[in-house]
Short mmCIF file of C-alpha atoms in Angstrom, two decimals:
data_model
loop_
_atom_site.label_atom_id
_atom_site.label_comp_id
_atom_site.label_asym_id
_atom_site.label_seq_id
_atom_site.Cartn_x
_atom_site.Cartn_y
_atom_site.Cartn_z
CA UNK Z 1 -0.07 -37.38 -43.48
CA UNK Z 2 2.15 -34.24 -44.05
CA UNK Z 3 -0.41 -32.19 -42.80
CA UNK Z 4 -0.70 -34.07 -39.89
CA UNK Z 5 2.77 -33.81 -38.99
CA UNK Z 6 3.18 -30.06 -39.31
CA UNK Z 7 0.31 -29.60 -37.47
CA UNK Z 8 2.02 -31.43 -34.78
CA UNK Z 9 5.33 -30.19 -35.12
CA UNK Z 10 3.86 -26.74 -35.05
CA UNK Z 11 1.68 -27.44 -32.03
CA UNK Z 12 5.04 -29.29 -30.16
CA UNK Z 13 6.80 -25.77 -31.13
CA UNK Z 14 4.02 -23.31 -29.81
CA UNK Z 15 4.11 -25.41 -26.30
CA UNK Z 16 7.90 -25.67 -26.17
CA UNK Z 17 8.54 -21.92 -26.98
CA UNK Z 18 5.55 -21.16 -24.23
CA UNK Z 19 7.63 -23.45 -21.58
CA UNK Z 20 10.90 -21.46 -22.77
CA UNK Z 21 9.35 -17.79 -22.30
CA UNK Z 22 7.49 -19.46 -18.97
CA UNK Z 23 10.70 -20.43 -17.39
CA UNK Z 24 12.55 -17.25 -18.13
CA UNK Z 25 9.90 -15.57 -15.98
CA UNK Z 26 9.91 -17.93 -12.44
CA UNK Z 27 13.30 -15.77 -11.52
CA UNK Z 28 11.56 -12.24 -12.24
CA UNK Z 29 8.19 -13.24 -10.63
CA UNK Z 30 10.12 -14.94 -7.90
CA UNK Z 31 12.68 -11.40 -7.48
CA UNK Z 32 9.17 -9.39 -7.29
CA UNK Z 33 7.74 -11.30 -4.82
CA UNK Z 34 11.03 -11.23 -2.53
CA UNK Z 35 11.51 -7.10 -3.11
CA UNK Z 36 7.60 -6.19 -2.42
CA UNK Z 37 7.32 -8.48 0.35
CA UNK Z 38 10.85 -6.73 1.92
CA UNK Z 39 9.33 -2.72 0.79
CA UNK Z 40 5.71 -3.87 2.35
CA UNK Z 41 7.73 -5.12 5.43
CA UNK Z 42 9.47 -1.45 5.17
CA UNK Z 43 5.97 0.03 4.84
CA UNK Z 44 4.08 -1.17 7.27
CA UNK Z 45 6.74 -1.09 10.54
CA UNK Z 46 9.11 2.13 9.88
CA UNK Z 47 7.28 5.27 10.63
CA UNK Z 48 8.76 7.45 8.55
CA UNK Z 49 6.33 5.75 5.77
CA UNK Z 50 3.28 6.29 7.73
CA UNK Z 51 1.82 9.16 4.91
CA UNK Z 52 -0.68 9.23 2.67
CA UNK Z 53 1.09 8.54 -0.76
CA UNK Z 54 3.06 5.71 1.14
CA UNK Z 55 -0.48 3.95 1.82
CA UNK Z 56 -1.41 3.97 -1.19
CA UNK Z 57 1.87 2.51 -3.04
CA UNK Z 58 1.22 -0.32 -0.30
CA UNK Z 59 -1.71 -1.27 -1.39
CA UNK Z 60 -0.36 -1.68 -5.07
CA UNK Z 61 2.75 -3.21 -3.15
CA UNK Z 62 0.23 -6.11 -1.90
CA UNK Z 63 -1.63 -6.39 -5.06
CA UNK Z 64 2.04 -7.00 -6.97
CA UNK Z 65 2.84 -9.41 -4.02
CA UNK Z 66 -0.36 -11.38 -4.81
CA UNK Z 67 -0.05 -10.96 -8.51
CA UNK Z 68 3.63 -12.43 -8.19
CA UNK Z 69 2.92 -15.34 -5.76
CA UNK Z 70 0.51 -16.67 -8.16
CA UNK Z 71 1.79 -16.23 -11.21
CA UNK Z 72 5.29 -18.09 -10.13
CA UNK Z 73 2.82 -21.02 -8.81
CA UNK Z 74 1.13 -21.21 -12.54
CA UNK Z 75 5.43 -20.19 -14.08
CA UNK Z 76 6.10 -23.63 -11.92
CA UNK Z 77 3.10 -26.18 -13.29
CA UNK Z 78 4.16 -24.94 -16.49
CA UNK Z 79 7.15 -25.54 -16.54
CA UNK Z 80 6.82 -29.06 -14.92
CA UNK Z 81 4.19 -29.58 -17.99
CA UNK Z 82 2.72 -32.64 -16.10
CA UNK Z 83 -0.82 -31.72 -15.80
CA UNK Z 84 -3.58 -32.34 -18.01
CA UNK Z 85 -6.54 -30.47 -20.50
CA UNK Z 86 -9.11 -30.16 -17.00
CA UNK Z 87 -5.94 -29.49 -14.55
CA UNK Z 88 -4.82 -27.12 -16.98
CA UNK Z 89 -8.06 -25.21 -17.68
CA UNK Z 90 -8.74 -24.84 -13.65
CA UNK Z 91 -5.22 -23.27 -12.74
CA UNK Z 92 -5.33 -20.86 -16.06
CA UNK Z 93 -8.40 -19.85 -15.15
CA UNK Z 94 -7.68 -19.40 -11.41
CA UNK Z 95 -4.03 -17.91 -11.48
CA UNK Z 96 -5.13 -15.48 -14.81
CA UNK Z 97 -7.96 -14.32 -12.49
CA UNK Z 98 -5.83 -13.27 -9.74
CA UNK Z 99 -2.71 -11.81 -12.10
CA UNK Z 100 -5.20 -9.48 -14.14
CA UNK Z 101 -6.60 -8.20 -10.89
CA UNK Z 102 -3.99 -8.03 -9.11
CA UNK Z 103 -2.33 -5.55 -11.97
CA UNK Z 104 -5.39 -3.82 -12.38
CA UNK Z 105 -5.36 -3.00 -8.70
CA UNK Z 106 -1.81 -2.16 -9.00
CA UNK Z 107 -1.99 0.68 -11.91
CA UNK Z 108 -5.54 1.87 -10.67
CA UNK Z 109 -3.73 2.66 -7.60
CA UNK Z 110 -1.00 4.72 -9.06
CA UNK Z 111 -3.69 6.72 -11.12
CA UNK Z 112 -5.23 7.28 -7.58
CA UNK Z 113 -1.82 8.32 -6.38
CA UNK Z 114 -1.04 10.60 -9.25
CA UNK Z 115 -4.97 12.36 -8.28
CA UNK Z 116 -3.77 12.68 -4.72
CA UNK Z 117 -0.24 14.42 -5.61
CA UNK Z 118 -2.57 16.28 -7.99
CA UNK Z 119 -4.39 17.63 -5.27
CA UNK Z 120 -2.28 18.22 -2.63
CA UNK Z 121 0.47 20.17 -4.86
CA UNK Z 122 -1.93 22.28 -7.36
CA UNK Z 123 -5.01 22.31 -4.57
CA UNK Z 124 -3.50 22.67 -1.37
CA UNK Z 125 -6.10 24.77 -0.28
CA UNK Z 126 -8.94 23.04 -1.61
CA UNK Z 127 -11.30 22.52 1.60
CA UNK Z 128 -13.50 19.79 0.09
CA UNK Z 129 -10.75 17.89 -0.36
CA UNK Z 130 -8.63 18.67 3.25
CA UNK Z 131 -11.96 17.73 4.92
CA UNK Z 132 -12.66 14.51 3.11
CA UNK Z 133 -9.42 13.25 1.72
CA UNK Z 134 -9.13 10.47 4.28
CA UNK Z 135 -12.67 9.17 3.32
CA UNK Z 136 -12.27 9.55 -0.45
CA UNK Z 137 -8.79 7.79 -0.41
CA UNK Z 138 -10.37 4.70 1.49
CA UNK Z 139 -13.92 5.02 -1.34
CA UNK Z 140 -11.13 5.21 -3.85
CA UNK Z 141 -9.46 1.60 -2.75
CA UNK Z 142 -12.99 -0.07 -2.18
CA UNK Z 143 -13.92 1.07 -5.40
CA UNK Z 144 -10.58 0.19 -7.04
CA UNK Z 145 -10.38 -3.71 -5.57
CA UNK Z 146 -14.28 -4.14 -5.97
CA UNK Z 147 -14.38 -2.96 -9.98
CA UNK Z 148 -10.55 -4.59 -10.65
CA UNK Z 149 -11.66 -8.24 -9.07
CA UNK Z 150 -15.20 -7.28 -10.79
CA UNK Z 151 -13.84 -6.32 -14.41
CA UNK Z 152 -11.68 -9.87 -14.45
CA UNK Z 153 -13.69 -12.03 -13.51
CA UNK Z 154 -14.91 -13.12 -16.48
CA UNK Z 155 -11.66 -15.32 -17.01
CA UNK Z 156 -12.62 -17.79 -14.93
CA UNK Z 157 -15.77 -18.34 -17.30
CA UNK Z 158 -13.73 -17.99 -20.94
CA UNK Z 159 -10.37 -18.06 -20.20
CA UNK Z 160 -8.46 -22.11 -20.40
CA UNK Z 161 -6.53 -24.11 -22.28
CA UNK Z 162 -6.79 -26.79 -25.20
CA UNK Z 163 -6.60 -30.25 -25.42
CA UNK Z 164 -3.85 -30.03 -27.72
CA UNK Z 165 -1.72 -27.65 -25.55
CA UNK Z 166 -2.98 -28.21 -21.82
CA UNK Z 167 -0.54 -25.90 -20.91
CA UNK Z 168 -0.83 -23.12 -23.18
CA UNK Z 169 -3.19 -20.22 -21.27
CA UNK Z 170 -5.56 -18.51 -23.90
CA UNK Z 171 -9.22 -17.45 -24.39
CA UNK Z 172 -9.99 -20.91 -26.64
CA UNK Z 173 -13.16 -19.93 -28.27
CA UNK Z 174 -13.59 -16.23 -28.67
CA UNK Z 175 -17.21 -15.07 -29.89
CA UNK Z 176 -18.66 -11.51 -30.33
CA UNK Z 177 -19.26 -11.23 -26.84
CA UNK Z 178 -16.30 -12.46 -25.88
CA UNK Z 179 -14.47 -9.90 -28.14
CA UNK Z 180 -16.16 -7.11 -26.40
CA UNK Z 181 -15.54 -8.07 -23.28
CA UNK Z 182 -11.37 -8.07 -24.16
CA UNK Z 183 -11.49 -4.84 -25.69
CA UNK Z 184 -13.26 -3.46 -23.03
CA UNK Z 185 -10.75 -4.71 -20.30
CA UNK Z 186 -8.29 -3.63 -22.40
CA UNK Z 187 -9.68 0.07 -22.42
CA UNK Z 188 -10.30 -0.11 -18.56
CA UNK Z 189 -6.83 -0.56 -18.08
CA UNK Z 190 -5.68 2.08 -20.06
CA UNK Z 191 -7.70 4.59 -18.64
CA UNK Z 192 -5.58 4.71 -15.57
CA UNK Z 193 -2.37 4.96 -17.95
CA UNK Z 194 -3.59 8.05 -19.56
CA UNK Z 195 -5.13 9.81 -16.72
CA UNK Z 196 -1.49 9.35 -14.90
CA UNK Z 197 -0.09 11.21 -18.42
CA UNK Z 198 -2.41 13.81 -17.85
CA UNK Z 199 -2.03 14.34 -14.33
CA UNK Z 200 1.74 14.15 -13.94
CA UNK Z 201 2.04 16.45 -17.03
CA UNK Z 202 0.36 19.35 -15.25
CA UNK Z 203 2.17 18.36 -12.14
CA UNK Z 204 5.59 19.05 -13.93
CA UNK Z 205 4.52 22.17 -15.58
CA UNK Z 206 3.25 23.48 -12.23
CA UNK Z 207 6.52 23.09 -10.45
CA UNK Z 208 8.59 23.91 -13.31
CA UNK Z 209 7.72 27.54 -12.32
CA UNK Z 210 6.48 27.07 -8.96
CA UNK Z 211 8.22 29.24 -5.99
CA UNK Z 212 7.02 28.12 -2.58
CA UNK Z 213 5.72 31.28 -0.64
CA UNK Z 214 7.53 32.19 2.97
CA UNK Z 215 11.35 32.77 3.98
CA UNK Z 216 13.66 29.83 3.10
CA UNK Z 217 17.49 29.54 3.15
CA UNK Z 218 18.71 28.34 -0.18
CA UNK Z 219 19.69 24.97 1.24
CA UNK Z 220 16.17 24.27 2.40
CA UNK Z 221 14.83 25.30 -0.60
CA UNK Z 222 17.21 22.76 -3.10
CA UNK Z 223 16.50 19.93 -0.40
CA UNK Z 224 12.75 20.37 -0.66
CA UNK Z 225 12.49 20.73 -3.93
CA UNK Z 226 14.67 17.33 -4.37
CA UNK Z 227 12.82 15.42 -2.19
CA UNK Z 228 9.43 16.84 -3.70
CA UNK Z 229 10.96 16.34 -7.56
CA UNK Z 230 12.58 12.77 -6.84
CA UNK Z 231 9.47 11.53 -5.52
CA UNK Z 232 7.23 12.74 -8.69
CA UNK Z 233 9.66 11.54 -10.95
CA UNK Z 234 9.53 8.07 -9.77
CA UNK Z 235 5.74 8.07 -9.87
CA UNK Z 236 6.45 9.61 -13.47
CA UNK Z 237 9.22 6.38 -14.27
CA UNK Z 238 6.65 4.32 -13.24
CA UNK Z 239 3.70 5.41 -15.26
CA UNK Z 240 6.43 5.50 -18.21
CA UNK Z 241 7.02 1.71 -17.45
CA UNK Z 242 3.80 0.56 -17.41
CA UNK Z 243 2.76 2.55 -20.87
CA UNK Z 244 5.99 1.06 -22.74
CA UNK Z 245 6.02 -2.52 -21.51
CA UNK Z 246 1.93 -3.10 -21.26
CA UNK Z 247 0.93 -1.74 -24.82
CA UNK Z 248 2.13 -4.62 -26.71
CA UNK Z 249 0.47 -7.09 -24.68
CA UNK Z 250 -2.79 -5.18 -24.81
CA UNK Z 251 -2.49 -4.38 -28.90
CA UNK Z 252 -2.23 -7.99 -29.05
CA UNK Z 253 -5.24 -8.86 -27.04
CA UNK Z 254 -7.53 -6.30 -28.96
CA UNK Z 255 -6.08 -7.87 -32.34
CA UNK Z 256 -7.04 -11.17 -30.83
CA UNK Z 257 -10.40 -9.97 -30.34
CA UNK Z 258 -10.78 -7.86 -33.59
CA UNK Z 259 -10.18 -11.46 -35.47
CA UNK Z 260 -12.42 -13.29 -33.36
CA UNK Z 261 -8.76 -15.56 -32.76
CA UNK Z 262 -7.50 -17.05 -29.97
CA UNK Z 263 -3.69 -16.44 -29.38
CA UNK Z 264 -3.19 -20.80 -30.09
CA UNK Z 265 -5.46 -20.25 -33.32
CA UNK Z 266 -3.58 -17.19 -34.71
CA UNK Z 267 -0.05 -19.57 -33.61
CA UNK Z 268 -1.45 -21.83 -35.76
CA UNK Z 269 -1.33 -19.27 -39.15
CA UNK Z 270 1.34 -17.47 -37.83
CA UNK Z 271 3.96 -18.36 -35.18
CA UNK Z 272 5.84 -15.11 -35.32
CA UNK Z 273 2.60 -13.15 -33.92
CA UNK Z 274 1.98 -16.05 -31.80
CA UNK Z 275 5.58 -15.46 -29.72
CA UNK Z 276 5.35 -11.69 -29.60
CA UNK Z 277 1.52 -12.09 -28.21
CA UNK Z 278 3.03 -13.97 -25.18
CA UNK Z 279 6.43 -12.35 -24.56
CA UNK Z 280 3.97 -8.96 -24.26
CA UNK Z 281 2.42 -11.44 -21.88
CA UNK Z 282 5.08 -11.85 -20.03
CA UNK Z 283 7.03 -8.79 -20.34
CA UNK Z 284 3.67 -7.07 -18.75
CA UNK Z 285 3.64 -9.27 -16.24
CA UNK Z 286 7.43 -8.11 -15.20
CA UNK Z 287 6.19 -4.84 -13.96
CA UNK Z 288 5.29 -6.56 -10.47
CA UNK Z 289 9.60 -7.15 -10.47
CA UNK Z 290 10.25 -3.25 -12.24
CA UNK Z 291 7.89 -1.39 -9.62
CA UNK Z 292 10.14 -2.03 -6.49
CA UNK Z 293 13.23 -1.83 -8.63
CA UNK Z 294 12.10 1.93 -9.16
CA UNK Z 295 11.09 2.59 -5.87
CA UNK Z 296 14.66 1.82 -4.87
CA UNK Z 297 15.98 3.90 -7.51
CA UNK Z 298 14.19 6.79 -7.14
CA UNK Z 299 13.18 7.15 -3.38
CA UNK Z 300 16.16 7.60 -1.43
CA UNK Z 301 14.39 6.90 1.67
CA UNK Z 302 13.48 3.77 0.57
CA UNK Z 303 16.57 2.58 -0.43
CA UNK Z 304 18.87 3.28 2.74
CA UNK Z 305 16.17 1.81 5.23
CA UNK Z 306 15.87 -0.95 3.35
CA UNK Z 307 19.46 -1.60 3.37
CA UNK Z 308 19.24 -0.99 7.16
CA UNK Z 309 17.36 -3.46 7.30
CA UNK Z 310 18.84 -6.11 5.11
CA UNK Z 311 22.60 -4.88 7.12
CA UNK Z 312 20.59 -5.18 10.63
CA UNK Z 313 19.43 -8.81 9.42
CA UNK Z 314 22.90 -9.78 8.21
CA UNK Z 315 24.49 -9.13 11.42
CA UNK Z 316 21.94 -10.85 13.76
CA UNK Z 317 22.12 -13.73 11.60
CA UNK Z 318 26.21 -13.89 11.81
#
């Protein structure tokens, strides 16, 4: 009889402490959504943004707008907690899908961002690439959203939820095959992490003693090196992000997999690992709120036409 009741104590705990971290994310994902859907906005209808690296941080502005949208829809069920073992299983499957692909989109296109500033700063005269750029940038998205929405969509096969904890999302029964599967998604989404390390390393060193070549008044020359430096360093903040917040979340899932455990089974031995599995979780899934946060921080141009904006929206409204 003990047993019985610690095992349902400890299973009332897990779900409770879920619905706690849960709820402290519907105001982040709900912030992302409202700050990418205003920089898209930005994107897409002020011309100053019509260049290359500002197409491609739209397109991992849209995949953090989709990745937000649904994971405050799955933040809300859960937190309601009035759906059952099938219900739950269908919308874990469903909104995981779209969150992991979303993200993978998202940091596959700032590797392919950090490639392009690669190029066009350390291979400016590279005639391959001035010839073709427009044609491998668009191969580079196909490729991205095909392999992203490819690479996750295994969860809606293994991923659900138990009948003990309908609301708790997991991967309930994790075989060998299984296990390979995480650990492989976990290594395709690291890739992008380290080739953005590698990239915006030699970027740095290059203009660390870089002089550009011509006639230039001192004051052009300290405005377009700020402009040029601001804009690599938020690329740089942003790569930084994603390797501090995401590692936890992904050292957890190959741990889950190396143990042939699902996160409710290893909550079940050990709560402790159990709530620092899913505030990685969670904390991961914050970047789509941080990545808008630091393009207002760190691109100036950004930042004052959005305010435009928001000031030329006040005062129509008044």
């Amino acid at each position: 009889m003990n047993t019985v009741n610690n095992t349902t104590s400890l299973i009332w705990l897990e779900t409770k402490w879920y619905q706690i971290v849960i709820v402290c994310n519907i105001p982040i994902a709900m912030i992302g959504l409202i700050l990418n859907i205003e920089i898209l906005q930005l994107f897409l209808t002020d011309t100053y943004f019509n260049k290359r690296p500002y197409y491609l941080m739209a397109m991992s502005v849209l995949s953090d707008i989709i990745s937000s949208a649904a994971a405050m829809i799955g933040y809300i069920v859960i937190a309601i907690n009035k759906i059952d073992y099938h219900g739950g299983t269908i919308m874990c499957r469903i909104c995981l899908t779209i969150i992991m692909s979303s993200f993978g989109i998202s940091v596959m296109n700032l590797a392919l961002i950090a490639v392009d500033r690669y190029l066009a700063i350390l291979k400016p005269l590279s005639l391959f690439y001035r010839h073709n750029k427009n044609k491998l940038l668009i191969a580079g998205e196909i490729l991205i959203w095909t392999s992203s929405i490819a690479i996750t969509s295994p969860y809606l096969f293994y991923a659900g939820t138990h009948p003990q904890a309908p609301i708790i999302c997991d991967f309930p029964v994790i075989t060998p095959s299984i296990s390979v599967y995480i650990i492989f998604a976990a290594t395709i989404y690291i890739i992008p992490v380290i080739i953005m390390i590698i990239v915006y390393t030699k970027i740095v060193i290059y203009q660390w003693s870089y002089s550009r070549p011509g006639f230039w008044t001192g004051n052009q020359l300290t405005i377009n090196n700020k402009k040029r430096k601001r804009f690599i360093f938020m690329l740089i903040s942003i790569t930084s992000c994603y390797l501090i917040i995401s590692w936890p979340h992904f050292i957890a899932a190959i741990y889950s997999a190396i143990t042939a455990q699902s996160a409710y089974q290893i909550g079940r031995s050990n709560f402790t690992i159990f709530v620092l599995m899913y505030v990685g979780l969670m904390i991961t899934l914050s970047l789509t709120a941080l990545n808008p946060l630091l393009y207002l921080k760190f691109d100036q141009q950004i930042r004052w036409k959005l305010m435009q904006r928001i000031k030329k929206r006040f005062y129509c409204n008044k």
